[in-house]
């Protein structure tokens, strides 16, 4: 019931996991009945529309015996990336990583590396690896200069933070917020908050699509304005 393999390179091939093997070094111990094990210096991948390559110093993994067949990995001192080059252009490094196949990757704390240079630290990171179109949080767009300003009067800005709704195969909606801080007094930029609502439809069999939008702008000087948009496209 227990299989233990030792050697320079140890490989576990489990057809229920898909085409990607679990490759380790020195030691792999596997419980055949419970489909769980531990491995050192592990490398594996997750395929769900995008291929995520994961490495870890030591890992424990457990296969799901239900029809879902998803396996769970727990890694220490690992890294992961979606760059498939032999030398990845970027990767995330983390002390602890939990990976549920076809579902999610969670890591803490996480450092983003561009090549081999650390550029950004996060207390944790969550990466949804499910395929297909679905509802969920829209991650905000924020620049590096918005976090560390290059001058004292530089206005910070965060865009597109909100939620996306996949209402049906033909219809979706999203609600987002944009924020801009004020500049120094006398520069004429009071800053603002903007709320955006957009609903889109697309019916390919009928050759029609379009969207309806509403934006409300609140400036810090007390003024407001609204913008409405309607766009419809149809081929006869």
JSON list of C-alpha atoms in Angstrom, two decimals:
[
{"chain": "A", "resi": 1, "resn": "UNK", "atom": "CA", "xyz": [0.00, 0.00, 0.00]},
{"chain": "A", "resi": 2, "resn": "UNK", "atom": "CA", "xyz": [3.00, 2.31, 0.33]},
{"chain": "A", "resi": 3, "resn": "UNK", "atom": "CA", "xyz": [5.35, 2.92, -2.57]},
{"chain": "A", "resi": 4, "resn": "UNK", "atom": "CA", "xyz": [8.65, 4.66, -1.85]},
{"chain": "A", "resi": 5, "resn": "UNK", "atom": "CA", "xyz": [11.02, 5.65, -4.64]},
{"chain": "A", "resi": 6, "resn": "UNK", "atom": "CA", "xyz": [14.50, 7.11, -4.21]},
{"chain": "A", "resi": 7, "resn": "UNK", "atom": "CA", "xyz": [16.89, 8.34, -6.82]},
{"chain": "A", "resi": 8, "resn": "UNK", "atom": "CA", "xyz": [18.19, 11.29, -8.78]},
{"chain": "A", "resi": 9, "resn": "UNK", "atom": "CA", "xyz": [14.85, 11.79, -10.60]},
{"chain": "A", "resi": 10, "resn": "UNK", "atom": "CA", "xyz": [11.57, 10.26, -9.47]},
{"chain": "A", "resi": 11, "resn": "UNK", "atom": "CA", "xyz": [8.46, 10.43, -11.65]},
{"chain": "A", "resi": 12, "resn": "UNK", "atom": "CA", "xyz": [4.82, 9.80, -10.77]},
{"chain": "A", "resi": 13, "resn": "UNK", "atom": "CA", "xyz": [2.40, 9.35, -13.64]},
{"chain": "A", "resi": 14, "resn": "UNK", "atom": "CA", "xyz": [-1.26, 9.41, -12.61]},
{"chain": "A", "resi": 15, "resn": "UNK", "atom": "CA", "xyz": [-3.67, 9.34, -15.61]},
{"chain": "A", "resi": 16, "resn": "UNK", "atom": "CA", "xyz": [-6.43, 10.86, -13.47]},
{"chain": "A", "resi": 17, "resn": "UNK", "atom": "CA", "xyz": [-4.38, 14.06, -13.12]},
{"chain": "A", "resi": 18, "resn": "UNK", "atom": "CA", "xyz": [-4.08, 14.62, -16.87]},
{"chain": "A", "resi": 19, "resn": "UNK", "atom": "CA", "xyz": [-1.00, 14.65, -19.10]},
{"chain": "A", "resi": 20, "resn": "UNK", "atom": "CA", "xyz": [1.41, 16.34, -16.66]},
{"chain": "A", "resi": 21, "resn": "UNK", "atom": "CA", "xyz": [3.57, 14.15, -14.44]},
{"chain": "A", "resi": 22, "resn": "UNK", "atom": "CA", "xyz": [4.79, 14.86, -10.92]},
{"chain": "A", "resi": 23, "resn": "UNK", "atom": "CA", "xyz": [8.59, 14.97, -11.13]},
{"chain": "A", "resi": 24, "resn": "UNK", "atom": "CA", "xyz": [10.69, 14.98, -7.97]},
{"chain": "A", "resi": 25, "resn": "UNK", "atom": "CA", "xyz": [14.22, 14.33, -6.80]},
{"chain": "A", "resi": 26, "resn": "UNK", "atom": "CA", "xyz": [15.69, 12.07, -4.13]},
{"chain": "A", "resi": 27, "resn": "UNK", "atom": "CA", "xyz": [12.41, 10.86, -2.57]},
{"chain": "A", "resi": 28, "resn": "UNK", "atom": "CA", "xyz": [8.76, 10.19, -3.40]},
{"chain": "A", "resi": 29, "resn": "UNK", "atom": "CA", "xyz": [6.51, 8.32, -1.00]},
{"chain": "A", "resi": 30, "resn": "UNK", "atom": "CA", "xyz": [3.00, 7.44, -2.23]},
{"chain": "A", "resi": 31, "resn": "UNK", "atom": "CA", "xyz": [0.01, 5.87, -0.46]},
{"chain": "A", "resi": 32, "resn": "UNK", "atom": "CA", "xyz": [-1.71, 3.88, -3.20]},
{"chain": "A", "resi": 33, "resn": "UNK", "atom": "CA", "xyz": [-5.04, 3.40, -1.40]},
{"chain": "A", "resi": 34, "resn": "UNK", "atom": "CA", "xyz": [-5.50, 7.02, -0.29]},
{"chain": "A", "resi": 35, "resn": "UNK", "atom": "CA", "xyz": [-3.76, 8.47, -3.36]},
{"chain": "A", "resi": 36, "resn": "UNK", "atom": "CA", "xyz": [-1.63, 10.83, -1.32]},
{"chain": "A", "resi": 37, "resn": "UNK", "atom": "CA", "xyz": [2.08, 11.31, -0.92]},
{"chain": "A", "resi": 38, "resn": "UNK", "atom": "CA", "xyz": [5.08, 13.52, -0.34]},
{"chain": "A", "resi": 39, "resn": "UNK", "atom": "CA", "xyz": [7.87, 14.46, -2.72]},
{"chain": "A", "resi": 40, "resn": "UNK", "atom": "CA", "xyz": [11.01, 16.64, -2.61]},
{"chain": "A", "resi": 41, "resn": "UNK", "atom": "CA", "xyz": [12.15, 19.16, -5.22]},
{"chain": "A", "resi": 42, "resn": "UNK", "atom": "CA", "xyz": [8.88, 18.73, -7.06]},
{"chain": "A", "resi": 43, "resn": "UNK", "atom": "CA", "xyz": [7.90, 20.04, -10.50]},
{"chain": "A", "resi": 44, "resn": "UNK", "atom": "CA", "xyz": [4.47, 19.70, -12.05]},
{"chain": "A", "resi": 45, "resn": "UNK", "atom": "CA", "xyz": [1.94, 21.67, -14.08]},
{"chain": "A", "resi": 46, "resn": "UNK", "atom": "CA", "xyz": [-1.75, 22.51, -14.14]},
{"chain": "A", "resi": 47, "resn": "UNK", "atom": "CA", "xyz": [-3.67, 22.80, -17.38]},
{"chain": "A", "resi": 48, "resn": "UNK", "atom": "CA", "xyz": [-6.92, 24.81, -17.46]},
{"chain": "A", "resi": 49, "resn": "UNK", "atom": "CA", "xyz": [-6.94, 26.99, -20.54]},
{"chain": "A", "resi": 50, "resn": "UNK", "atom": "CA", "xyz": [-3.57, 28.32, -19.34]},
{"chain": "A", "resi": 51, "resn": "UNK", "atom": "CA", "xyz": [-0.66, 26.14, -18.29]},
{"chain": "A", "resi": 52, "resn": "UNK", "atom": "CA", "xyz": [0.80, 26.93, -14.84]},
{"chain": "A", "resi": 53, "resn": "UNK", "atom": "CA", "xyz": [4.17, 25.38, -14.02]},
{"chain": "A", "resi": 54, "resn": "UNK", "atom": "CA", "xyz": [4.82, 24.86, -10.30]},
{"chain": "A", "resi": 55, "resn": "UNK", "atom": "CA", "xyz": [8.07, 24.04, -8.46]},
{"chain": "A", "resi": 56, "resn": "UNK", "atom": "CA", "xyz": [8.55, 23.42, -4.75]},
{"chain": "A", "resi": 57, "resn": "UNK", "atom": "CA", "xyz": [11.24, 22.40, -2.28]},
{"chain": "A", "resi": 58, "resn": "UNK", "atom": "CA", "xyz": [9.01, 19.86, -0.57]},
{"chain": "A", "resi": 59, "resn": "UNK", "atom": "CA", "xyz": [5.37, 19.05, -1.30]},
{"chain": "A", "resi": 60, "resn": "UNK", "atom": "CA", "xyz": [2.49, 16.93, -0.06]},
{"chain": "A", "resi": 61, "resn": "UNK", "atom": "CA", "xyz": [-0.27, 16.00, -2.47]},
{"chain": "A", "resi": 62, "resn": "UNK", "atom": "CA", "xyz": [-3.58, 14.20, -2.33]},
{"chain": "A", "resi": 63, "resn": "UNK", "atom": "CA", "xyz": [-5.74, 12.95, -5.17]},
{"chain": "A", "resi": 64, "resn": "UNK", "atom": "CA", "xyz": [-9.51, 13.36, -5.03]},
{"chain": "A", "resi": 65, "resn": "UNK", "atom": "CA", "xyz": [-11.28, 10.00, -5.31]},
{"chain": "A", "resi": 66, "resn": "UNK", "atom": "CA", "xyz": [-14.59, 11.59, -6.33]},
{"chain": "A", "resi": 67, "resn": "UNK", "atom": "CA", "xyz": [-15.74, 12.06, -9.92]},
{"chain": "A", "resi": 68, "resn": "UNK", "atom": "CA", "xyz": [-14.19, 15.54, -9.92]},
{"chain": "A", "resi": 69, "resn": "UNK", "atom": "CA", "xyz": [-10.74, 13.97, -9.76]},
{"chain": "A", "resi": 70, "resn": "UNK", "atom": "CA", "xyz": [-9.02, 17.19, -8.66]},
{"chain": "A", "resi": 71, "resn": "UNK", "atom": "CA", "xyz": [-5.76, 16.82, -6.76]},
{"chain": "A", "resi": 72, "resn": "UNK", "atom": "CA", "xyz": [-4.49, 19.18, -4.05]},
{"chain": "A", "resi": 73, "resn": "UNK", "atom": "CA", "xyz": [-0.84, 20.16, -3.60]},
{"chain": "A", "resi": 74, "resn": "UNK", "atom": "CA", "xyz": [0.77, 21.80, -0.57]},
{"chain": "A", "resi": 75, "resn": "UNK", "atom": "CA", "xyz": [4.23, 23.21, -1.28]},
{"chain": "A", "resi": 76, "resn": "UNK", "atom": "CA", "xyz": [6.90, 24.90, 0.84]},
{"chain": "A", "resi": 77, "resn": "UNK", "atom": "CA", "xyz": [9.41, 27.35, -0.61]},
{"chain": "A", "resi": 78, "resn": "UNK", "atom": "CA", "xyz": [8.01, 27.17, -4.12]},
{"chain": "A", "resi": 79, "resn": "UNK", "atom": "CA", "xyz": [7.47, 29.21, -7.26]},
{"chain": "A", "resi": 80, "resn": "UNK", "atom": "CA", "xyz": [4.97, 29.19, -10.11]},
{"chain": "A", "resi": 81, "resn": "UNK", "atom": "CA", "xyz": [4.58, 30.83, -13.50]},
{"chain": "A", "resi": 82, "resn": "UNK", "atom": "CA", "xyz": [2.48, 30.66, -16.66]},
{"chain": "A", "resi": 83, "resn": "UNK", "atom": "CA", "xyz": [5.54, 31.35, -18.84]},
{"chain": "A", "resi": 84, "resn": "UNK", "atom": "CA", "xyz": [6.47, 28.12, -20.63]},
{"chain": "A", "resi": 85, "resn": "UNK", "atom": "CA", "xyz": [9.98, 29.17, -21.66]},
{"chain": "A", "resi": 86, "resn": "UNK", "atom": "CA", "xyz": [12.88, 27.13, -20.19]},
{"chain": "A", "resi": 87, "resn": "UNK", "atom": "CA", "xyz": [13.99, 30.37, -18.49]},
{"chain": "A", "resi": 88, "resn": "UNK", "atom": "CA", "xyz": [10.70, 32.09, -17.50]},
{"chain": "A", "resi": 89, "resn": "UNK", "atom": "CA", "xyz": [10.41, 35.83, -18.06]},
{"chain": "A", "resi": 90, "resn": "UNK", "atom": "CA", "xyz": [8.54, 36.12, -14.75]},
{"chain": "A", "resi": 91, "resn": "UNK", "atom": "CA", "xyz": [7.48, 34.00, -11.79]},
{"chain": "A", "resi": 92, "resn": "UNK", "atom": "CA", "xyz": [6.00, 34.25, -8.30]},
{"chain": "A", "resi": 93, "resn": "UNK", "atom": "CA", "xyz": [7.97, 32.91, -5.33]},
{"chain": "A", "resi": 94, "resn": "UNK", "atom": "CA", "xyz": [6.26, 32.08, -2.03]},
{"chain": "A", "resi": 95, "resn": "UNK", "atom": "CA", "xyz": [6.97, 30.37, 1.28]},
{"chain": "A", "resi": 96, "resn": "UNK", "atom": "CA", "xyz": [3.69, 28.44, 1.20]},
{"chain": "A", "resi": 97, "resn": "UNK", "atom": "CA", "xyz": [1.58, 27.45, -1.81]},
{"chain": "A", "resi": 98, "resn": "UNK", "atom": "CA", "xyz": [-1.70, 25.55, -1.97]},
{"chain": "A", "resi": 99, "resn": "UNK", "atom": "CA", "xyz": [-2.81, 24.39, -5.40]},
{"chain": "A", "resi": 100, "resn": "UNK", "atom": "CA", "xyz": [-6.13, 22.73, -6.21]},
{"chain": "A", "resi": 101, "resn": "UNK", "atom": "CA", "xyz": [-6.13, 21.35, -9.73]},
{"chain": "A", "resi": 102, "resn": "UNK", "atom": "CA", "xyz": [-8.61, 22.99, -12.15]},
{"chain": "A", "resi": 103, "resn": "UNK", "atom": "CA", "xyz": [-9.61, 25.45, -9.43]},
{"chain": "A", "resi": 104, "resn": "UNK", "atom": "CA", "xyz": [-7.21, 27.82, -7.63]},
{"chain": "A", "resi": 105, "resn": "UNK", "atom": "CA", "xyz": [-3.65, 28.63, -6.57]},
{"chain": "A", "resi": 106, "resn": "UNK", "atom": "CA", "xyz": [-3.08, 30.44, -3.24]},
{"chain": "A", "resi": 107, "resn": "UNK", "atom": "CA", "xyz": [0.37, 31.58, -2.09]},
{"chain": "A", "resi": 108, "resn": "UNK", "atom": "CA", "xyz": [1.72, 33.59, 0.86]},
{"chain": "A", "resi": 109, "resn": "UNK", "atom": "CA", "xyz": [3.73, 35.76, 1.10]},
{"chain": "A", "resi": 110, "resn": "UNK", "atom": "CA", "xyz": [4.41, 36.20, -2.62]},
{"chain": "A", "resi": 111, "resn": "UNK", "atom": "CA", "xyz": [7.17, 38.04, -4.47]},
{"chain": "A", "resi": 112, "resn": "UNK", "atom": "CA", "xyz": [6.90, 38.81, -8.18]},
{"chain": "A", "resi": 113, "resn": "UNK", "atom": "CA", "xyz": [10.17, 38.33, -10.08]},
{"chain": "A", "resi": 114, "resn": "UNK", "atom": "CA", "xyz": [10.85, 39.73, -13.54]},
{"chain": "A", "resi": 115, "resn": "UNK", "atom": "CA", "xyz": [13.63, 37.46, -14.77]},
{"chain": "A", "resi": 116, "resn": "UNK", "atom": "CA", "xyz": [15.64, 37.08, -11.53]},
{"chain": "A", "resi": 117, "resn": "UNK", "atom": "CA", "xyz": [14.87, 40.55, -10.11]},
{"chain": "A", "resi": 118, "resn": "UNK", "atom": "CA", "xyz": [12.28, 40.89, -7.31]},
{"chain": "A", "resi": 119, "resn": "UNK", "atom": "CA", "xyz": [10.00, 43.82, -8.16]},
{"chain": "A", "resi": 120, "resn": "UNK", "atom": "CA", "xyz": [6.89, 43.49, -5.99]},
{"chain": "A", "resi": 121, "resn": "UNK", "atom": "CA", "xyz": [5.89, 41.94, -2.64]},
{"chain": "A", "resi": 122, "resn": "UNK", "atom": "CA", "xyz": [2.36, 40.85, -1.70]},
{"chain": "A", "resi": 123, "resn": "UNK", "atom": "CA", "xyz": [1.11, 39.40, 1.61]},
{"chain": "A", "resi": 124, "resn": "UNK", "atom": "CA", "xyz": [-0.74, 36.77, -0.43]},
{"chain": "A", "resi": 125, "resn": "UNK", "atom": "CA", "xyz": [-1.85, 36.07, -3.98]},
{"chain": "A", "resi": 126, "resn": "UNK", "atom": "CA", "xyz": [-4.86, 34.17, -5.31]},
{"chain": "A", "resi": 127, "resn": "UNK", "atom": "CA", "xyz": [-4.91, 32.95, -8.92]},
{"chain": "A", "resi": 128, "resn": "UNK", "atom": "CA", "xyz": [-8.09, 31.44, -10.32]},
{"chain": "A", "resi": 129, "resn": "UNK", "atom": "CA", "xyz": [-7.15, 28.71, -12.80]},
{"chain": "A", "resi": 130, "resn": "UNK", "atom": "CA", "xyz": [-10.63, 27.56, -13.75]},
{"chain": "A", "resi": 131, "resn": "UNK", "atom": "CA", "xyz": [-11.39, 27.64, -17.46]},
{"chain": "A", "resi": 132, "resn": "UNK", "atom": "CA", "xyz": [-14.44, 29.18, -19.08]},
{"chain": "A", "resi": 133, "resn": "UNK", "atom": "CA", "xyz": [-16.51, 32.29, -18.53]},
{"chain": "A", "resi": 134, "resn": "UNK", "atom": "CA", "xyz": [-17.83, 32.91, -15.01]},
{"chain": "A", "resi": 135, "resn": "UNK", "atom": "CA", "xyz": [-18.65, 35.57, -12.44]},
{"chain": "A", "resi": 136, "resn": "UNK", "atom": "CA", "xyz": [-15.93, 36.93, -10.21]},
{"chain": "A", "resi": 137, "resn": "UNK", "atom": "CA", "xyz": [-13.92, 39.87, -8.87]},
{"chain": "A", "resi": 138, "resn": "UNK", "atom": "CA", "xyz": [-12.15, 42.05, -11.44]},
{"chain": "A", "resi": 139, "resn": "UNK", "atom": "CA", "xyz": [-8.59, 42.75, -10.24]},
{"chain": "A", "resi": 140, "resn": "UNK", "atom": "CA", "xyz": [-7.80, 46.48, -10.23]},
{"chain": "A", "resi": 141, "resn": "UNK", "atom": "CA", "xyz": [-5.31, 48.09, -12.60]},
{"chain": "A", "resi": 142, "resn": "UNK", "atom": "CA", "xyz": [-2.65, 49.99, -10.70]},
{"chain": "A", "resi": 143, "resn": "UNK", "atom": "CA", "xyz": [0.81, 51.13, -11.77]},
{"chain": "A", "resi": 144, "resn": "UNK", "atom": "CA", "xyz": [4.06, 50.88, -9.86]},
{"chain": "A", "resi": 145, "resn": "UNK", "atom": "CA", "xyz": [4.29, 54.69, -9.75]},
{"chain": "A", "resi": 146, "resn": "UNK", "atom": "CA", "xyz": [0.85, 54.78, -8.11]},
{"chain": "A", "resi": 147, "resn": "UNK", "atom": "CA", "xyz": [2.28, 52.85, -5.16]},
{"chain": "A", "resi": 148, "resn": "UNK", "atom": "CA", "xyz": [5.67, 54.56, -4.94]},
{"chain": "A", "resi": 149, "resn": "UNK", "atom": "CA", "xyz": [5.30, 58.09, -6.31]},
{"chain": "A", "resi": 150, "resn": "UNK", "atom": "CA", "xyz": [8.23, 59.64, -8.16]},
{"chain": "A", "resi": 151, "resn": "UNK", "atom": "CA", "xyz": [7.23, 63.12, -6.90]},
{"chain": "A", "resi": 152, "resn": "UNK", "atom": "CA", "xyz": [5.12, 64.43, -4.04]},
{"chain": "A", "resi": 153, "resn": "UNK", "atom": "CA", "xyz": [2.38, 65.93, -6.21]},
{"chain": "A", "resi": 154, "resn": "UNK", "atom": "CA", "xyz": [1.86, 62.88, -8.40]},
{"chain": "A", "resi": 155, "resn": "UNK", "atom": "CA", "xyz": [-1.85, 61.85, -8.29]},
{"chain": "A", "resi": 156, "resn": "UNK", "atom": "CA", "xyz": [-2.38, 58.15, -7.61]},
{"chain": "A", "resi": 157, "resn": "UNK", "atom": "CA", "xyz": [-4.94, 56.24, -9.66]},
{"chain": "A", "resi": 158, "resn": "UNK", "atom": "CA", "xyz": [-6.69, 52.86, -9.39]},
{"chain": "A", "resi": 159, "resn": "UNK", "atom": "CA", "xyz": [-8.88, 51.67, -12.26]},
{"chain": "A", "resi": 160, "resn": "UNK", "atom": "CA", "xyz": [-11.39, 48.91, -12.99]},
{"chain": "A", "resi": 161, "resn": "UNK", "atom": "CA", "xyz": [-11.87, 47.51, -9.49]},
{"chain": "A", "resi": 162, "resn": "UNK", "atom": "CA", "xyz": [-15.22, 45.75, -9.37]},
{"chain": "A", "resi": 163, "resn": "UNK", "atom": "CA", "xyz": [-17.23, 42.61, -10.10]},
{"chain": "A", "resi": 164, "resn": "UNK", "atom": "CA", "xyz": [-18.17, 40.76, -13.28]},
{"chain": "A", "resi": 165, "resn": "UNK", "atom": "CA", "xyz": [-21.45, 38.85, -13.70]},
{"chain": "A", "resi": 166, "resn": "UNK", "atom": "CA", "xyz": [-21.84, 36.10, -16.31]},
{"chain": "A", "resi": 167, "resn": "UNK", "atom": "CA", "xyz": [-25.63, 36.28, -16.44]},
{"chain": "A", "resi": 168, "resn": "UNK", "atom": "CA", "xyz": [-26.16, 33.86, -19.33]},
{"chain": "A", "resi": 169, "resn": "UNK", "atom": "CA", "xyz": [-24.56, 32.60, -22.52]},
{"chain": "A", "resi": 170, "resn": "UNK", "atom": "CA", "xyz": [-25.69, 35.80, -24.26]},
{"chain": "A", "resi": 171, "resn": "UNK", "atom": "CA", "xyz": [-25.56, 38.44, -21.52]},
{"chain": "A", "resi": 172, "resn": "UNK", "atom": "CA", "xyz": [-23.09, 39.79, -18.97]},
{"chain": "A", "resi": 173, "resn": "UNK", "atom": "CA", "xyz": [-22.68, 42.82, -16.73]},
{"chain": "A", "resi": 174, "resn": "UNK", "atom": "CA", "xyz": [-19.94, 44.47, -14.72]},
{"chain": "A", "resi": 175, "resn": "UNK", "atom": "CA", "xyz": [-19.72, 47.12, -12.02]},
{"chain": "A", "resi": 176, "resn": "UNK", "atom": "CA", "xyz": [-16.39, 48.90, -11.54]},
{"chain": "A", "resi": 177, "resn": "UNK", "atom": "CA", "xyz": [-14.92, 51.86, -9.70]},
{"chain": "A", "resi": 178, "resn": "UNK", "atom": "CA", "xyz": [-12.07, 54.21, -10.67]},
{"chain": "A", "resi": 179, "resn": "UNK", "atom": "CA", "xyz": [-10.31, 56.46, -8.14]},
{"chain": "A", "resi": 180, "resn": "UNK", "atom": "CA", "xyz": [-7.85, 59.31, -8.57]},
{"chain": "A", "resi": 181, "resn": "UNK", "atom": "CA", "xyz": [-6.25, 61.22, -5.72]},
{"chain": "A", "resi": 182, "resn": "UNK", "atom": "CA", "xyz": [-5.97, 65.00, -5.74]},
{"chain": "A", "resi": 183, "resn": "UNK", "atom": "CA", "xyz": [-2.79, 66.78, -6.76]},
{"chain": "A", "resi": 184, "resn": "UNK", "atom": "CA", "xyz": [-1.06, 69.46, -4.75]},
{"chain": "A", "resi": 185, "resn": "UNK", "atom": "CA", "xyz": [-3.07, 72.65, -4.08]},
{"chain": "A", "resi": 186, "resn": "UNK", "atom": "CA", "xyz": [-2.93, 75.05, -6.99]},
{"chain": "A", "resi": 187, "resn": "UNK", "atom": "CA", "xyz": [-2.46, 72.41, -9.69]},
{"chain": "A", "resi": 188, "resn": "UNK", "atom": "CA", "xyz": [-6.16, 72.32, -10.55]},
{"chain": "A", "resi": 189, "resn": "UNK", "atom": "CA", "xyz": [-6.74, 68.58, -10.09]},
{"chain": "A", "resi": 190, "resn": "UNK", "atom": "CA", "xyz": [-9.20, 67.97, -7.23]},
{"chain": "A", "resi": 191, "resn": "UNK", "atom": "CA", "xyz": [-9.30, 64.20, -7.71]},
{"chain": "A", "resi": 192, "resn": "UNK", "atom": "CA", "xyz": [-12.41, 62.12, -8.27]},
{"chain": "A", "resi": 193, "resn": "UNK", "atom": "CA", "xyz": [-14.25, 58.83, -7.83]},
{"chain": "A", "resi": 194, "resn": "UNK", "atom": "CA", "xyz": [-16.04, 57.25, -10.80]},
{"chain": "A", "resi": 195, "resn": "UNK", "atom": "CA", "xyz": [-18.59, 54.42, -10.77]},
{"chain": "A", "resi": 196, "resn": "UNK", "atom": "CA", "xyz": [-19.20, 52.49, -13.98]},
{"chain": "A", "resi": 197, "resn": "UNK", "atom": "CA", "xyz": [-21.99, 50.09, -14.94]},
{"chain": "A", "resi": 198, "resn": "UNK", "atom": "CA", "xyz": [-21.95, 48.21, -18.21]},
{"chain": "A", "resi": 199, "resn": "UNK", "atom": "CA", "xyz": [-24.20, 45.49, -19.60]},
{"chain": "A", "resi": 200, "resn": "UNK", "atom": "CA", "xyz": [-23.28, 43.67, -22.80]},
{"chain": "A", "resi": 201, "resn": "UNK", "atom": "CA", "xyz": [-25.15, 41.21, -25.00]},
{"chain": "A", "resi": 202, "resn": "UNK", "atom": "CA", "xyz": [-24.02, 39.06, -27.91]},
{"chain": "A", "resi": 203, "resn": "UNK", "atom": "CA", "xyz": [-26.17, 36.65, -29.91]},
{"chain": "A", "resi": 204, "resn": "UNK", "atom": "CA", "xyz": [-24.04, 35.27, -32.70]},
{"chain": "A", "resi": 205, "resn": "UNK", "atom": "CA", "xyz": [-26.76, 33.15, -34.32]},
{"chain": "A", "resi": 206, "resn": "UNK", "atom": "CA", "xyz": [-28.78, 36.34, -34.82]},
{"chain": "A", "resi": 207, "resn": "UNK", "atom": "CA", "xyz": [-25.74, 38.46, -35.77]},
{"chain": "A", "resi": 208, "resn": "UNK", "atom": "CA", "xyz": [-26.42, 41.08, -33.13]},
{"chain": "A", "resi": 209, "resn": "UNK", "atom": "CA", "xyz": [-24.51, 42.50, -30.19]},
{"chain": "A", "resi": 210, "resn": "UNK", "atom": "CA", "xyz": [-24.26, 45.68, -28.19]},
{"chain": "A", "resi": 211, "resn": "UNK", "atom": "CA", "xyz": [-23.91, 47.27, -24.79]},
{"chain": "A", "resi": 212, "resn": "UNK", "atom": "CA", "xyz": [-25.53, 49.75, -22.43]},
{"chain": "A", "resi": 213, "resn": "UNK", "atom": "CA", "xyz": [-23.39, 51.81, -20.08]},
{"chain": "A", "resi": 214, "resn": "UNK", "atom": "CA", "xyz": [-23.71, 54.35, -17.29]},
{"chain": "A", "resi": 215, "resn": "UNK", "atom": "CA", "xyz": [-20.89, 56.25, -15.58]},
{"chain": "A", "resi": 216, "resn": "UNK", "atom": "CA", "xyz": [-21.22, 58.62, -12.63]},
{"chain": "A", "resi": 217, "resn": "UNK", "atom": "CA", "xyz": [-18.36, 60.97, -11.82]},
{"chain": "A", "resi": 218, "resn": "UNK", "atom": "CA", "xyz": [-17.93, 62.55, -8.36]},
{"chain": "A", "resi": 219, "resn": "UNK", "atom": "CA", "xyz": [-15.25, 65.25, -8.16]},
{"chain": "A", "resi": 220, "resn": "UNK", "atom": "CA", "xyz": [-13.82, 66.27, -4.82]},
{"chain": "A", "resi": 221, "resn": "UNK", "atom": "CA", "xyz": [-14.78, 69.90, -5.43]},
{"chain": "A", "resi": 222, "resn": "UNK", "atom": "CA", "xyz": [-18.43, 68.82, -5.12]},
{"chain": "A", "resi": 223, "resn": "UNK", "atom": "CA", "xyz": [-19.38, 68.71, -8.83]},
{"chain": "A", "resi": 224, "resn": "UNK", "atom": "CA", "xyz": [-20.78, 65.61, -10.52]},
{"chain": "A", "resi": 225, "resn": "UNK", "atom": "CA", "xyz": [-21.58, 64.46, -14.02]},
{"chain": "A", "resi": 226, "resn": "UNK", "atom": "CA", "xyz": [-23.14, 61.43, -15.66]},
{"chain": "A", "resi": 227, "resn": "UNK", "atom": "CA", "xyz": [-22.46, 59.73, -18.96]},
{"chain": "A", "resi": 228, "resn": "UNK", "atom": "CA", "xyz": [-24.80, 57.34, -20.79]},
{"chain": "A", "resi": 229, "resn": "UNK", "atom": "CA", "xyz": [-23.86, 55.12, -23.70]},
{"chain": "A", "resi": 230, "resn": "UNK", "atom": "CA", "xyz": [-25.82, 52.80, -25.96]},
{"chain": "A", "resi": 231, "resn": "UNK", "atom": "CA", "xyz": [-24.35, 50.75, -28.77]},
{"chain": "A", "resi": 232, "resn": "UNK", "atom": "CA", "xyz": [-26.20, 48.21, -30.90]},
{"chain": "A", "resi": 233, "resn": "UNK", "atom": "CA", "xyz": [-24.81, 46.28, -33.89]},
{"chain": "A", "resi": 234, "resn": "UNK", "atom": "CA", "xyz": [-26.84, 44.01, -36.13]},
{"chain": "A", "resi": 235, "resn": "UNK", "atom": "CA", "xyz": [-26.33, 42.45, -39.55]},
{"chain": "A", "resi": 236, "resn": "UNK", "atom": "CA", "xyz": [-29.30, 41.62, -41.75]}
]
